[in-house]
Amino acid sequence: SLEKLAARSEVYRFLSCAYYPPQDELLKGDLPGPAKSAFDSLEQGLLAGEMARAESYLQSLRGPLELAIEHTRLFRGPVRAEAYPYESMYVDGEVMGPSAMDVVRRYREAGVDVSENLKDLPDHVCAELEFMHYLCAREFEALQRDDWEEAARWQLRGDSFLKDHLSRWIP
C-alpha cells in the first residue's frame, strides 16, 4: 500500500540520520514523530521495545557531549572503531573495495551522487540508507501518478540494492 511504502521511506530516512554524528533533535531525548508513526504503520509493536529503549537511553544522557563521545567511540574509536560504518569493510575486508564501487555505480544508474555534505565514503551506512529512502520515495511518487511501470523499476532497484548491499552487512 502507499501508506506502507511511505512509512518504509521514512524509516530509511530516519535510520540514515541516526548514524550521523548526533543531531539536536536526538539530543533532546525524543525520537522524531514521523519515525514513530512510520515504525507503527509498518508492523504494530515490532520495534516498540527497541524504540522505547532508544528513547529511554537518550533521556538518560547527562548531556549532548555524552552521546557525541559514544558515537565517536563506536565509529571512530580512540584507536580503532568498534563498528565500521562502511559496507566494504565487512564485505570486502578493505575500504573502498569492489562492493563500494558497485554502490557508486548503482547510485549513478539511479541518477544520484553521494552528497558533498556526507564528506565520507559512498558505502557509508548513512549514504546507503539514504539511497533506500530515495528509491522508496521515487517509487511512491510514481505510484501516486499511477505510473506502474516506473514504480516497478524503482521497486526493482530498491529490492536489488537491499539484497546485494544492505542485507549483506546489516542484520
C-alpha positions as a printed Julia matrix, in Angstrom:
171×3 Matrix{Float64}:
  0.0    0.0     0.0
  1.04   3.6    -0.44
  0.95   4.13    3.32
  3.4    1.28    3.97
  5.71   2.45    1.17
  5.74   5.99    2.6
  6.47   4.52    6.03
  9.35   2.42    4.65
 10.81   5.51    3.04
 10.55   7.44    6.33
 12.16   4.59    8.29
 15.13   4.5     5.9
 15.47   8.3     6.18
 15.34   8.14    9.98
 17.87   5.3    10.18
 20.19   7.17    7.83
 20.06  10.23   10.1
 20.53   8.09   13.2
 24.03   7.06   12.09
 25.26  10.61   11.5
 27.03  12.35   14.36
 24.35  13.3    16.93
 21.9   15.97   15.81
 19.99  18.42   18.02
 16.63  16.63   17.66
 18.05  13.38   19.04
 19.9   15.18   21.8
 16.55  16.33   23.22
 15.81  12.71   24.09
 12.86  12.11   21.79
 12.67  10.2    18.56
 11.02  12.22   15.78
  7.25  11.77   15.48
  7.33  10.77   11.78
  9.73   7.93   12.59
  7.5    6.64   15.4
  4.46   6.74   13.11
  6.34   5.0    10.32
  7.53   2.17   12.56
  4.0    1.75   13.91
  2.38   1.64   10.49
  4.82  -0.97    9.19
  4.49  -3.51   11.99
  2.41  -2.9    15.07
  4.7   -3.41   18.02
  7.54  -4.99   16.03
 10.09  -2.44   17.18
  8.16  -0.94   20.09
 10.61  -2.32   22.66
 13.64  -1.12   20.73
 12.1    2.33   20.23
 11.29   2.58   23.95
 14.87   1.53   24.88
 16.33   4.07   22.46
 14.19   6.88   23.88
 14.99   5.83   27.44
 18.73   5.83   26.65
 18.52   9.27   25.04
 16.61  10.67   28.01
 19.16   9.21   30.46
 22.09  11.08   28.93
 23.71  13.7    31.12
 24.2   15.97   28.12
 24.82  16.18   24.38
 28.54  15.59   24.81
 27.92  12.08   26.18
 26.12  10.97   23.0
 28.78  12.58   20.81
 31.53  10.74   22.71
 29.69   7.42   22.35
 29.21   8.0    18.61
 32.93   8.7    18.21
 33.89   5.65   20.28
 31.68   3.36   18.2
 32.51   4.61   14.7
 35.97   6.16   15.06
 37.34   4.81   18.32
 40.2    6.11   20.36
 42.46   3.7    18.45
 40.14   1.52   16.39
 36.4    1.71   15.73
 34.07  -0.75   17.45
 31.91  -0.88   14.3
 32.97   0.44   10.93
 30.17   2.25    9.09
 31.35   1.02    5.66
 29.96  -1.92    3.73
 33.29  -2.65    2.07
 34.98  -3.27    5.44
 32.53  -6.12    6.13
 32.03  -7.5     2.63
 35.48  -6.97    1.07
 37.72  -6.64    4.12
 39.0   -3.28    2.9
 37.82   0.29    2.49
 36.56   1.21   -1.0
 36.59  -2.39   -2.2
 34.53  -3.8    -5.08
 31.27  -3.53   -3.14
 31.8    0.23   -2.71
 32.44   0.6    -6.43
 29.17  -1.23   -7.15
 27.35   1.1    -4.74
 28.66   4.11   -6.67
 27.56   2.52   -9.96
 24.05   1.95   -8.61
 23.81   5.5    -7.31
 24.72   6.81  -10.74
 22.29   4.47  -12.52
 19.54   5.91  -10.33
 20.65   9.44  -11.21
 22.2   10.4    -7.86
 25.65  11.07   -6.47
 26.84  10.98   -2.89
 26.13  14.36   -1.32
 29.1   16.63   -0.79
 27.71  17.13    2.72
 28.44  13.49    3.6
 32.22  14.02    3.46
 32.66  10.28    3.8
 32.83   7.16    1.67
 29.97   6.22   -0.66
 29.32   2.92    1.09
 28.85   4.59    4.47
 25.74   3.25    6.22
 24.18   6.75    6.13
 24.57   7.01    2.36
 23.21   3.52    1.69
 20.17   4.03    3.93
 19.53   7.46    2.4
 19.67   5.83   -1.04
 17.0    3.33    0.03
 14.89   6.28    1.23
 15.35   7.9    -2.18
 14.37   4.73   -4.07
 11.24   4.25   -1.96
 10.31   7.91   -2.4
 10.65   7.66   -6.21
  8.51   4.51   -6.22
  5.91   6.29   -4.06
  5.82   9.29   -6.41
  5.39   7.05   -9.45
  2.51   5.21   -7.79
  0.83   8.5    -6.94
  0.9    9.31  -10.66
 -0.41   5.8   -11.48
  2.79   5.12  -13.43
  3.03   1.42  -12.62
  5.97   0.75  -14.96
  8.15   3.43  -13.41
  7.11   2.35   -9.92
  8.12  -1.24  -10.75
 11.56  -0.03  -11.95
 12.15   1.87   -8.68
 10.93  -1.1    -6.65
 13.27  -3.44   -8.53
 16.21  -1.1    -7.89
 15.35  -0.97   -4.19
 14.88  -4.73   -3.85
 18.14  -5.36   -5.68
 20.11  -2.83   -3.61
 18.7   -4.22   -0.39
 19.6   -7.8    -1.39
 23.01  -7.07   -2.92
 24.2   -4.48   -0.43
 22.43  -3.6     2.84
 21.37  -7.13    3.76
 24.91  -8.42    3.16
 26.32  -6.48    6.07
 23.45  -5.16    8.21
 21.37  -7.78   10.02
